[in-house]
Amino acid sequence: MSRGVRLFDAHCHLHDPRIAHVAPQLINTATQSGVLRFAVNGVCEGDWGLVKQMGEQYPSVIPCFGLHPWYVTERTPDWLKVMKEFFSSTPSAAVGEIGLDKGSHGKTIDFQLQVQCFRQQLELAKELDRPVSIHCIRAYGDLLEIMQSIGPFPAGAILHSYLGSAEMAAGLAKLGAYFSFSGYLMSMKQQKAKKMLKAVPTERILLESDAPDGLPTLNTSSLVWVPGDPSVPQEGGSTLPKETLNHPANIRTVLNYVASLIEMPEEEVAEIGYKNAMRVFSYPASKFVYKTDVLSYDNQICAMLICAPRVLCKP
């Protein structure tokens, strides 16, 4: 990959307590490898303040506020009012992470309650005219039905770590969906992943790390490790423990895999993902204004982050 490659991490959690204490180092390292922007997604009321703080501290961070389906039972009676207040005080923020989950953990949480909170937040995203980052596990039929009833979403609906079928891609794209790919893509059978990727419109492709989760499981010799992570395999070890943390710089490995499956040069896929993300996150009051060429401005941000990172308080 050439040094001029630009990458946009369309979905991550740099405020997560597992990595927040080393956030300046993570951002610095990722920036040096070409990752110039980060959409940092909150998942519950308790971390919205941390996400807001990170957005204020780092020029490259887009703060996002959302109630994840895993945390809907922990919400307070005034959660939606509180969320709206965060958006009012943070006009540069997007919506996320929200969603639906029928996976092993999601099955333990009342699905109708998930749907209720999901619909409320989708409607808020429409009202605010902001992009929304969506988590979906084994509930794509429900997702499509709900999005059809509320959408379309001209500001963009980012299907984070998309693992849905190729057949659903066209219908979701018509509603304004973007398809964001992380290390989880490597869990799919390669032929199925290839078919799905080729069904996604090029102008709707995004790349993400989902750090500290979503660790790529292929080409592990090129991975960047989170400083101080005790689960990192020792030299010569080949097995990655489940709890090994993902570094946002590993979006480069995701790029490599996606480019190989759609049979395009990495540089081209990186630029496609970067420009698509810039477009979707360039809403009114956003930190960023989408331009055909913003490389010089990105280089300024890169220098700022490397020279003067500020420490985020550990939750």
mmCIF file of C-alpha atoms in Angstrom, residues 121-257:
data_model
loop_
_atom_site.group_PDB
_atom_site.id
_atom_site.type_symbol
_atom_site.label_atom_id
_atom_site.label_comp_id
_atom_site.label_asym_id
_atom_site.label_seq_id
_atom_site.Cartn_x
_atom_site.Cartn_y
_atom_site.Cartn_z
ATOM 1 C CA GLN A 121 -33.781 5.948 17.513
ATOM 2 C CA LEU A 122 -34.310 5.430 13.790
ATOM 3 C CA GLU A 123 -37.057 8.032 13.909
ATOM 4 C CA LEU A 124 -34.721 10.373 15.785
ATOM 5 C CA ALA A 125 -32.029 9.907 13.125
ATOM 6 C CA LYS A 126 -34.598 10.827 10.472
ATOM 7 C CA GLU A 127 -35.704 13.855 12.477
ATOM 8 C CA LEU A 128 -32.112 15.047 12.978
ATOM 9 C CA ASP A 129 -31.145 14.180 9.395
ATOM 10 C CA ARG A 130 -28.032 12.381 10.647
ATOM 11 C CA PRO A 131 -26.459 9.085 9.605
ATOM 12 C CA VAL A 132 -27.154 6.146 11.897
ATOM 13 C CA SER A 133 -24.906 3.150 12.630
ATOM 14 C CA ILE A 134 -26.853 -0.115 12.935
ATOM 15 C CA HIS A 135 -25.959 -3.419 14.617
ATOM 16 C CA CYS A 136 -27.831 -6.428 13.243
ATOM 17 C CA ILE A 137 -27.328 -10.077 14.182
ATOM 18 C CA ARG A 138 -29.630 -12.707 12.644
ATOM 19 C CA ALA A 139 -32.454 -10.184 12.305
ATOM 20 C CA TYR A 140 -32.074 -8.825 8.787
ATOM 21 C CA GLY A 141 -35.669 -9.622 7.835
ATOM 22 C CA ASP A 142 -36.936 -7.596 10.793
ATOM 23 C CA LEU A 143 -34.419 -4.870 10.032
ATOM 24 C CA LEU A 144 -35.540 -4.507 6.422
ATOM 25 C CA GLU A 145 -39.213 -4.405 7.414
ATOM 26 C CA ILE A 146 -38.636 -1.693 10.022
ATOM 27 C CA MET A 147 -36.381 0.361 7.758
ATOM 28 C CA GLN A 148 -39.000 0.189 5.001
ATOM 29 C CA SER A 149 -41.674 1.426 7.407
ATOM 30 C CA ILE A 150 -39.620 4.412 8.600
ATOM 31 C CA GLY A 151 -37.265 5.130 5.690
ATOM 32 C CA PRO A 152 -35.789 5.944 3.325
ATOM 33 C CA PHE A 153 -32.712 7.371 5.034
ATOM 34 C CA PRO A 154 -31.122 9.994 2.780
ATOM 35 C CA ALA A 155 -28.593 10.878 5.491
ATOM 36 C CA GLY A 156 -27.381 7.260 5.478
ATOM 37 C CA ALA A 157 -27.932 4.088 7.500
ATOM 38 C CA ILE A 158 -24.615 2.340 8.135
ATOM 39 C CA LEU A 159 -24.987 -1.435 8.495
ATOM 40 C CA HIS A 160 -21.974 -1.948 10.698
ATOM 41 C CA SER A 161 -19.984 -5.202 10.349
ATOM 42 C CA TYR A 162 -22.432 -6.301 7.663
ATOM 43 C CA LEU A 163 -22.826 -10.077 7.380
ATOM 44 C CA GLY A 164 -26.194 -10.199 5.631
ATOM 45 C CA SER A 165 -26.961 -11.896 2.342
ATOM 46 C CA ALA A 166 -26.125 -10.708 -1.149
ATOM 47 C CA GLU A 167 -29.823 -10.867 -1.992
ATOM 48 C CA MET A 168 -30.744 -8.238 0.632
ATOM 49 C CA ALA A 169 -28.120 -5.716 -0.421
ATOM 50 C CA ALA A 170 -30.085 -4.064 -3.231
ATOM 51 C CA GLY A 171 -33.214 -3.494 -1.154
ATOM 52 C CA LEU A 172 -31.256 -2.080 1.762
ATOM 53 C CA ALA A 173 -29.194 0.189 -0.513
ATOM 54 C CA LYS A 174 -32.409 1.668 -1.968
ATOM 55 C CA LEU A 175 -33.348 2.763 1.542
ATOM 56 C CA GLY A 176 -30.046 4.614 1.956
ATOM 57 C CA ALA A 177 -27.971 1.867 3.532
ATOM 58 C CA TYR A 178 -24.177 1.784 3.517
ATOM 59 C CA PHE A 179 -22.384 -1.508 4.142
ATOM 60 C CA SER A 180 -19.455 -1.368 6.550
ATOM 61 C CA PHE A 181 -16.998 -4.269 6.735
ATOM 62 C CA SER A 182 -14.809 -5.305 9.656
ATOM 63 C CA GLY A 183 -12.720 -8.293 10.694
ATOM 64 C CA TYR A 184 -15.951 -10.202 11.300
ATOM 65 C CA LEU A 185 -16.232 -10.582 7.520
ATOM 66 C CA MET A 186 -13.544 -13.244 7.818
ATOM 67 C CA SER A 187 -15.967 -15.446 9.762
ATOM 68 C CA MET A 188 -18.072 -15.935 6.622
ATOM 69 C CA LYS A 189 -17.328 -18.620 4.076
ATOM 70 C CA GLN A 190 -15.134 -16.934 1.498
ATOM 71 C CA GLN A 191 -17.368 -17.620 -1.511
ATOM 72 C CA LYS A 192 -20.430 -16.313 0.324
ATOM 73 C CA ALA A 193 -18.529 -13.199 1.408
ATOM 74 C CA LYS A 194 -17.315 -12.633 -2.139
ATOM 75 C CA LYS A 195 -20.820 -12.940 -3.572
ATOM 76 C CA MET A 196 -22.189 -10.533 -0.976
ATOM 77 C CA LEU A 197 -19.440 -7.970 -1.491
ATOM 78 C CA LYS A 198 -19.960 -7.963 -5.236
ATOM 79 C CA ALA A 199 -23.687 -7.332 -4.694
ATOM 80 C CA VAL A 200 -22.983 -4.174 -2.680
ATOM 81 C CA PRO A 201 -22.895 -0.984 -4.788
ATOM 82 C CA THR A 202 -19.362 0.409 -4.838
ATOM 83 C CA GLU A 203 -20.584 3.822 -3.701
ATOM 84 C CA ARG A 204 -21.998 2.157 -0.558
ATOM 85 C CA ILE A 205 -18.865 0.368 0.708
ATOM 86 C CA LEU A 206 -17.325 1.426 4.036
ATOM 87 C CA LEU A 207 -14.486 -0.023 6.128
ATOM 88 C CA GLU A 208 -14.266 -0.223 9.904
ATOM 89 C CA SER A 209 -12.236 -1.732 12.723
ATOM 90 C CA ASP A 210 -14.976 -2.080 15.398
ATOM 91 C CA ALA A 211 -12.054 -1.786 17.850
ATOM 92 C CA PRO A 212 -11.578 -3.104 20.467
ATOM 93 C CA ASP A 213 -13.659 -5.943 18.966
ATOM 94 C CA GLY A 214 -13.687 -7.330 15.419
ATOM 95 C CA LEU A 215 -10.090 -8.573 15.462
ATOM 96 C CA PRO A 216 -9.229 -9.974 11.999
ATOM 97 C CA THR A 217 -8.594 -13.709 12.035
ATOM 98 C CA LEU A 218 -6.623 -13.907 8.788
ATOM 99 C CA ASN A 219 -3.127 -12.560 8.048
ATOM 100 C CA THR A 220 -2.555 -12.281 11.793
ATOM 101 C CA SER A 221 1.191 -11.842 11.373
ATOM 102 C CA SER A 222 0.565 -8.280 10.165
ATOM 103 C CA LEU A 223 -1.741 -7.262 13.024
ATOM 104 C CA VAL A 224 -1.024 -4.305 15.307
ATOM 105 C CA TRP A 225 -1.511 -5.040 19.002
ATOM 106 C CA VAL A 226 -3.085 -2.850 21.665
ATOM 107 C CA PRO A 227 -0.328 -1.733 24.091
ATOM 108 C CA GLY A 228 -0.405 -3.669 27.337
ATOM 109 C CA ASP A 229 -2.959 -6.258 26.174
ATOM 110 C CA PRO A 230 -2.073 -9.346 28.276
ATOM 111 C CA SER A 231 -3.827 -11.692 25.852
ATOM 112 C CA VAL A 232 -1.500 -10.928 22.941
ATOM 113 C CA PRO A 233 0.185 -14.203 21.951
ATOM 114 C CA GLN A 234 3.847 -14.508 22.799
ATOM 115 C CA GLU A 235 6.434 -14.618 20.053
ATOM 116 C CA GLY A 236 5.969 -17.809 18.086
ATOM 117 C CA GLY A 237 2.379 -18.272 19.257
ATOM 118 C CA SER A 238 -0.202 -18.710 16.520
ATOM 119 C CA THR A 239 -3.476 -18.905 18.447
ATOM 120 C CA LEU A 240 -5.340 -15.678 19.189
ATOM 121 C CA PRO A 241 -7.329 -15.837 22.441
ATOM 122 C CA LYS A 242 -10.948 -14.715 22.084
ATOM 123 C CA GLU A 243 -10.329 -11.789 24.414
ATOM 124 C CA THR A 244 -7.435 -10.341 22.354
ATOM 125 C CA LEU A 245 -8.150 -6.664 21.709
ATOM 126 C CA ASN A 246 -8.359 -5.138 18.257
ATOM 127 C CA HIS A 247 -6.330 -2.048 17.315
ATOM 128 C CA PRO A 248 -7.965 0.469 14.916
ATOM 129 C CA ALA A 249 -4.865 0.247 12.692
ATOM 130 C CA ASN A 250 -5.956 -3.309 11.823
ATOM 131 C CA ILE A 251 -8.503 -1.840 9.454
ATOM 132 C CA ARG A 252 -5.626 -2.242 6.983
ATOM 133 C CA THR A 253 -6.049 -6.022 7.210
ATOM 134 C CA VAL A 254 -9.780 -5.626 6.542
ATOM 135 C CA LEU A 255 -8.921 -3.478 3.520
ATOM 136 C CA ASN A 256 -6.583 -6.158 2.211
ATOM 137 C CA TYR A 257 -9.246 -8.853 2.536
#
